[in-house]
mmCIF file of C-alpha atoms in Angstrom:
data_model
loop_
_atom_site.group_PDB
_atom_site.id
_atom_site.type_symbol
_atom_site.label_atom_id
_atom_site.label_comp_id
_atom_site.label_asym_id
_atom_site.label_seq_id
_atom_site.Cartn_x
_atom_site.Cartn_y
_atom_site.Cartn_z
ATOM 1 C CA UNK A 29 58.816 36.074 8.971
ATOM 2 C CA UNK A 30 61.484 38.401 10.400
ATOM 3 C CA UNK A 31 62.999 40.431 7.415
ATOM 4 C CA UNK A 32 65.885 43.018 7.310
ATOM 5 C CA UNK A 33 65.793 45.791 5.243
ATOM 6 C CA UNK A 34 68.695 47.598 4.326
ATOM 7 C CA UNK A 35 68.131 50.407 2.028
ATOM 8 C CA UNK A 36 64.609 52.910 2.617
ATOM 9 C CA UNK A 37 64.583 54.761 -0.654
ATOM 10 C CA UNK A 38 61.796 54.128 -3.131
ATOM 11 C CA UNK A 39 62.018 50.167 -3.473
ATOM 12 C CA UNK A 40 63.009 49.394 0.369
ATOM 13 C CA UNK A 41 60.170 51.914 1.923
ATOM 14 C CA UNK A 42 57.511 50.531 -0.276
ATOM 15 C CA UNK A 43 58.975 46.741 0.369
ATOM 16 C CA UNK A 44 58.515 48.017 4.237
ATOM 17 C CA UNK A 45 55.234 49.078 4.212
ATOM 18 C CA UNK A 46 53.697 45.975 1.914
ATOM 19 C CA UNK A 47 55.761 43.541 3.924
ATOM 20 C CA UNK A 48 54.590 44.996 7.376
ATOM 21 C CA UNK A 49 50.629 44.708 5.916
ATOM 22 C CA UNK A 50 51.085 41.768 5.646
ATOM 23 C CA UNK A 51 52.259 40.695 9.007
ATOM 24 C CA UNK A 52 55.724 40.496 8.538
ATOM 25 C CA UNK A 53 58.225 41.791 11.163
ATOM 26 C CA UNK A 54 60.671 43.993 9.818
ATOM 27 C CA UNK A 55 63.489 45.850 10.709
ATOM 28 C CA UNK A 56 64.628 48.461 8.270
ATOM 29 C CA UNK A 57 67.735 50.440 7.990
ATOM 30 C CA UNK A 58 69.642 53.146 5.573
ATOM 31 C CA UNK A 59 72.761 54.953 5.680
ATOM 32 C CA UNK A 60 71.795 58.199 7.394
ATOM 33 C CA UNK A 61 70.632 56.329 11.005
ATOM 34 C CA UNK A 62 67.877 55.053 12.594
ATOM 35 C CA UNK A 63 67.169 58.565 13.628
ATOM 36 C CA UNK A 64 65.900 59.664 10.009
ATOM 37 C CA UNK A 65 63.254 56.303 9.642
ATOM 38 C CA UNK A 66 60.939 57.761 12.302
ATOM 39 C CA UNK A 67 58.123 58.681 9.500
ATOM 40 C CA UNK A 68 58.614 55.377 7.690
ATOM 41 C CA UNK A 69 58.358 53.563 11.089
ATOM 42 C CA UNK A 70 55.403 55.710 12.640
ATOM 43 C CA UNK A 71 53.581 54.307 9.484
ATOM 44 C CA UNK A 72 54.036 51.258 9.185
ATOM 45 C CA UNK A 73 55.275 49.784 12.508
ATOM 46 C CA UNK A 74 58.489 48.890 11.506
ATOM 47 C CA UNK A 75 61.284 48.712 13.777
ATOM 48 C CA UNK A 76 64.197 51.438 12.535
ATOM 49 C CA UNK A 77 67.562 49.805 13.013
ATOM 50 C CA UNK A 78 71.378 50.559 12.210
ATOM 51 C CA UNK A 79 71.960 48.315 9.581
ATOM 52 C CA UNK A 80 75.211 46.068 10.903
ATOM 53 C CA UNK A 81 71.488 44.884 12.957
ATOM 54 C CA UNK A 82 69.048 45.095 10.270
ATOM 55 C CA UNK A 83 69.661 41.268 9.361
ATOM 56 C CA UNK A 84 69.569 39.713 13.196
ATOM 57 C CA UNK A 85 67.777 37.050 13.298
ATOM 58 C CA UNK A 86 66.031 37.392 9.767
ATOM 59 C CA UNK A 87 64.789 34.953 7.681
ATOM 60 C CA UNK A 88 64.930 37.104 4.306
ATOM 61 C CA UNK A 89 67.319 40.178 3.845
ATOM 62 C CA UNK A 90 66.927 42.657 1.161
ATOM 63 C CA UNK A 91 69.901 44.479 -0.269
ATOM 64 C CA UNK A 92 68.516 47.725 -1.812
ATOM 65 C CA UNK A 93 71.176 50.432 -2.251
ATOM 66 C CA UNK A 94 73.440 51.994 -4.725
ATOM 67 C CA UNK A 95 75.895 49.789 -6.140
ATOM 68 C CA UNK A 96 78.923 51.832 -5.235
ATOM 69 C CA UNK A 97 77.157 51.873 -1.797
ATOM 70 C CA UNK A 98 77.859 47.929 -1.477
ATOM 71 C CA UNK A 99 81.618 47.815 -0.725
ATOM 72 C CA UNK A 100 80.748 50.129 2.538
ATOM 73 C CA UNK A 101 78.255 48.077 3.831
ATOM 74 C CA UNK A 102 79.269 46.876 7.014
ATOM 75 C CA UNK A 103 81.195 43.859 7.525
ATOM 76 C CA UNK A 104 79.541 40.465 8.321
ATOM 77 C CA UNK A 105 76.137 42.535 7.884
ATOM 78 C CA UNK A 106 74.737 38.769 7.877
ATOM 79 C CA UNK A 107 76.824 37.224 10.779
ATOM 80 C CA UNK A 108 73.544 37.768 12.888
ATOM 81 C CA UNK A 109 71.020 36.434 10.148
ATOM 82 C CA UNK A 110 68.885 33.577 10.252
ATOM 83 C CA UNK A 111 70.026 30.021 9.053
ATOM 84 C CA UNK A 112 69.241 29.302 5.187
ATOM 85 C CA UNK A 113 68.519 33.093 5.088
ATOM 86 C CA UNK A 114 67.604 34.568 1.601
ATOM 87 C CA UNK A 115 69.626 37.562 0.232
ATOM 88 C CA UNK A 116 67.357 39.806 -2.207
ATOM 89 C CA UNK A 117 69.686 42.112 -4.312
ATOM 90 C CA UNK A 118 67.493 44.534 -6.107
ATOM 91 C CA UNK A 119 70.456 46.673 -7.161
ATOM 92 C CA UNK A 120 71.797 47.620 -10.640
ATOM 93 C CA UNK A 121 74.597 49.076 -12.355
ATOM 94 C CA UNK A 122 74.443 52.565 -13.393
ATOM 95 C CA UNK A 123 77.751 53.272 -14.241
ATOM 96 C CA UNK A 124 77.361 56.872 -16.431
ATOM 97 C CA UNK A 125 74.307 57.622 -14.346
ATOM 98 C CA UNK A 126 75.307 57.539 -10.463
ATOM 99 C CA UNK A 127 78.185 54.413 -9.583
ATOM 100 C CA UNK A 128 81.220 54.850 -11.723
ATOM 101 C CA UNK A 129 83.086 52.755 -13.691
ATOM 102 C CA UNK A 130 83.278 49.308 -11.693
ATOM 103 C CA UNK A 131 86.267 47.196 -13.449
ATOM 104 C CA UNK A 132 85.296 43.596 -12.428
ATOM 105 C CA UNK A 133 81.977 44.512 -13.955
ATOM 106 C CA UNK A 134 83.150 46.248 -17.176
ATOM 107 C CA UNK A 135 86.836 44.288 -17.799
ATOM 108 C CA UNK A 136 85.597 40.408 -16.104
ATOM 109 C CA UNK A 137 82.177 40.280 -16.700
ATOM 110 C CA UNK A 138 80.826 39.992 -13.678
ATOM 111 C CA UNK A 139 76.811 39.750 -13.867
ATOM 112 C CA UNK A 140 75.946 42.908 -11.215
ATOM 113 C CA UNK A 141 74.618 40.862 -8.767
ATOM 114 C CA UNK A 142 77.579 38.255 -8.763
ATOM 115 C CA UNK A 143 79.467 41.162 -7.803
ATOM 116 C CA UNK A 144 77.365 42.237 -4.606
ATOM 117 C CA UNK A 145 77.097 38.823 -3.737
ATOM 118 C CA UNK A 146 80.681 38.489 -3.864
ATOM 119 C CA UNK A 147 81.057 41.952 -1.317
ATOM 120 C CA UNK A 148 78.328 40.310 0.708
ATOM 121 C CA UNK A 149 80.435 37.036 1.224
ATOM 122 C CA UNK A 150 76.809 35.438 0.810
ATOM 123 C CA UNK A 151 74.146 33.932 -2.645
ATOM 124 C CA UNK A 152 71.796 37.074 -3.376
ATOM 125 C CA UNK A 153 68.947 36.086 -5.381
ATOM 126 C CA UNK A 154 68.300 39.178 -7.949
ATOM 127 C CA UNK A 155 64.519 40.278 -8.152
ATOM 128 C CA UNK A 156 62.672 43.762 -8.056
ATOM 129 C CA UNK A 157 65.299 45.725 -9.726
ATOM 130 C CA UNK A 158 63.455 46.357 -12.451
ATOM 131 C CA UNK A 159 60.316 46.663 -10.595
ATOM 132 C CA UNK A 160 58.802 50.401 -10.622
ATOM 133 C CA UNK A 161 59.084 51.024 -6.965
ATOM 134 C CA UNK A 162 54.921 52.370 -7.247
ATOM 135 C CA UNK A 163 53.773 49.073 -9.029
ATOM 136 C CA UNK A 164 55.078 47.360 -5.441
ATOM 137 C CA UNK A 165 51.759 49.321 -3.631
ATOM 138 C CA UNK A 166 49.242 49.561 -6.517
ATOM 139 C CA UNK A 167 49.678 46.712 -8.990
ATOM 140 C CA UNK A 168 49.923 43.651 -6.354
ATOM 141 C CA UNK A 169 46.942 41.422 -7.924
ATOM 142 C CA UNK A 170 45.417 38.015 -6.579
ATOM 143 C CA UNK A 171 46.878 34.708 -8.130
ATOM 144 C CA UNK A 172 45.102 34.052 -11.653
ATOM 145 C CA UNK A 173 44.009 37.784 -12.237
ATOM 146 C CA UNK A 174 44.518 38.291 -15.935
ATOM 147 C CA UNK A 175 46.453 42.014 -15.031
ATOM 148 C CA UNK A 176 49.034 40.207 -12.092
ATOM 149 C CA UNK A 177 52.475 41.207 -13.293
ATOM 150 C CA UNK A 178 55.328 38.927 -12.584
ATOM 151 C CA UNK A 179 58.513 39.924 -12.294
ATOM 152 C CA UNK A 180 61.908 37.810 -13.234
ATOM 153 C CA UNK A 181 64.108 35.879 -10.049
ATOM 154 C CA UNK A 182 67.574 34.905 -10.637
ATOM 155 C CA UNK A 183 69.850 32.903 -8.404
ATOM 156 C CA UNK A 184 71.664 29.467 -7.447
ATOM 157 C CA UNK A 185 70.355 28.901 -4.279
ATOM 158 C CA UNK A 186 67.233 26.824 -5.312
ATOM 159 C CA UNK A 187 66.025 27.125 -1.628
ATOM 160 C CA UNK A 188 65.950 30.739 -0.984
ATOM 161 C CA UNK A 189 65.214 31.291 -4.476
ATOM 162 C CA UNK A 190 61.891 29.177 -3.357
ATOM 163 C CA UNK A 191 61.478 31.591 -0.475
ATOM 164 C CA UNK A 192 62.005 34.741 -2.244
ATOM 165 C CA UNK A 193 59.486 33.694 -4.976
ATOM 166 C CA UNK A 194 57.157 32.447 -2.601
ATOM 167 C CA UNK A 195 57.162 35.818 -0.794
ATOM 168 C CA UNK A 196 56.778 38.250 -4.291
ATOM 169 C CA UNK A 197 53.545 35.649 -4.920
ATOM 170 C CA UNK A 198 52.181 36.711 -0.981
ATOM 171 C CA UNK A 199 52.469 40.516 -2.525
ATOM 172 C CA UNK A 200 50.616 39.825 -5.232
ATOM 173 C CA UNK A 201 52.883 39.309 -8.268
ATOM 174 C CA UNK A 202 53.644 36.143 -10.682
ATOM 175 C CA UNK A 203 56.964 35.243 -10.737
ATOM 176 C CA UNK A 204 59.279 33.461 -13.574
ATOM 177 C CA UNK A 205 62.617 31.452 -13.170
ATOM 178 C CA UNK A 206 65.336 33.566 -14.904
ATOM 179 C CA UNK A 207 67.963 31.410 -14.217
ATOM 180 C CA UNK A 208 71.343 31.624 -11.856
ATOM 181 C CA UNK A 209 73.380 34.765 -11.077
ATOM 182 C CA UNK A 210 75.476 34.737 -14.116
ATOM 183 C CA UNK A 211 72.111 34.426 -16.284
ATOM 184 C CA UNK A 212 70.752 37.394 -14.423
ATOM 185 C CA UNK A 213 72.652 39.599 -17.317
ATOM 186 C CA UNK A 214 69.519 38.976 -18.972
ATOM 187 C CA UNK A 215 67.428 41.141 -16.400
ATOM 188 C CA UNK A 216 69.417 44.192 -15.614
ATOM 189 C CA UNK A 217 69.190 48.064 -17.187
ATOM 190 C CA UNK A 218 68.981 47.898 -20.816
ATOM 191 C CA UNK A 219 67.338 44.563 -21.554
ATOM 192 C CA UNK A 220 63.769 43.572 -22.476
ATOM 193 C CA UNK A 221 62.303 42.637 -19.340
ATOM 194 C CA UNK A 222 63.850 45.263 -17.558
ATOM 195 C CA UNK A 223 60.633 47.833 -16.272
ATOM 196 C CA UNK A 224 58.429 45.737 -18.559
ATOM 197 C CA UNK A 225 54.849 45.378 -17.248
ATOM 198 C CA UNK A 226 54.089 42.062 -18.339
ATOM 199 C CA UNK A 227 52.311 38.588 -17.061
ATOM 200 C CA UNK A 228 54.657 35.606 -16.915
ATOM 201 C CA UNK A 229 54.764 34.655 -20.636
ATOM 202 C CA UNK A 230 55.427 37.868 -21.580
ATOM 203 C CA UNK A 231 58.500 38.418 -18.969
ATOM 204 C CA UNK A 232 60.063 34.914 -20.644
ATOM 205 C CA UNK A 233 59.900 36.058 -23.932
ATOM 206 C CA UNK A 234 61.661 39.351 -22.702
ATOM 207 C CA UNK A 235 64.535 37.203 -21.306
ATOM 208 C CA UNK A 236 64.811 34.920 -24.234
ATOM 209 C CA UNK A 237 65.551 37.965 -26.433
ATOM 210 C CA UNK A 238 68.225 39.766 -23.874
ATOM 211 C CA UNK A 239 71.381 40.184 -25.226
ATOM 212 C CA UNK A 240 74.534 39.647 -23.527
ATOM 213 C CA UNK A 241 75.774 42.611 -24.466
ATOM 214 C CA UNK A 242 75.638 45.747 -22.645
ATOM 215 C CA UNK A 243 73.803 48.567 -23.968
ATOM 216 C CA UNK A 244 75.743 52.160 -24.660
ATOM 217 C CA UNK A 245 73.904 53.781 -21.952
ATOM 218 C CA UNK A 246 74.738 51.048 -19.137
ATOM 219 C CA UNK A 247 78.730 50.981 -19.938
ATOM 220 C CA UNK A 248 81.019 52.680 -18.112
#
């Protein structure tokens, strides 16, 4: 597939250079310029982009930047994009940490990623953000391996949710349902299942015992 990558810290660099093994062709961008991906793209063959391009013609996009980076993304970032393209949001909401206090977010409710996907103008289907960016290169494991971790996919878009969970099995992890944006409360910072390394029974357990509530250290 051709997949846009916007976003080459820790999660997007190690999504580039497992989704490039595998044959993928991807197109990878940050904030900085395509100047400063030359390393990342010597390595893995990935093509550096700016990213109002990173989504031309792509088939699956992944959204993996700061949350108070969203709003400056550029404007119809997926004009360009593939029809039926998947959004993957792996973002989350660290308001005391690094983004701020985000009102629609704290005062409405908003899950985090109904919020992106509201900036986007687009669905986002939420996975990998509570994924230790390592476990992406050393933990992939074959389908049925008692040690394959699976890791939780929210989103209302039953078809690109399909895709998206079809793609995380071609890395090597399990996968488990967790339900549409606004139940994706139940996988971001704070909860059970968030950076738990677990096989699928274990990761719905964790998101049967989330709590609505957000924790002390997530509020802004």
């Amino acid at each position: 597939m051709k997949i846009g990558i916007i976003g080459a810290g820790n999660i997007g660099g190690n999504l580039t250079r497992r989704l490039t093994a595998l044959g993928h062709e991807v197109s990878v961008a940050n904030s900085r310029g395509p100047e400063t991906l030359k390393e990342l793209a010597e390595e893995t063959g990935a093509t550096p982009v700016r990213a109002e391009e990173a989504a031309e013609g792509a088939e699956v996009v992944v959204v993996t930047v700061p949350l108070k980076a969203v709003p400056d993304l550029p404007a119809g970032l997926l004009d360009g994009a593939a029809e039926g393209v998947a959004v993957i949001d792996t973002g989350n909401y660290y308001p005391q940490q690094r983004d701020g206090r985000i009102a629609a977010i704290e005062d409405e409710g908003l899950t985090e990623s109904r919020w992106t996907e509201r900036h986007l103008g687009h669905p986002v289907i939420k996975a990998f953000n509570g994924t230790y960016a390592q476990d992406i290169l050393d933990r992939p494991r074959p389908a049925g391996d008692p040690e394959r971790i699976a890791l939780p996919v929210a989103g209302d878009d039953e078809a690109a949710k399909a895709k998206v969970r079809a793609l995380i099995d071609a890395l090597g992890f399990d996968t488990v349902d967790a339900g549409g944006i606004d139940d994706s409360w139940r996988q971001q910072p704070g909860t059970p299942v968030y950076g738990l390394r677990a096989g699928a029974e274990g990761v719905r357990k964790a998101l049967a015992e989330a709590s609505p509530e957000r924790p002390a250290d997530f509020r802004g």
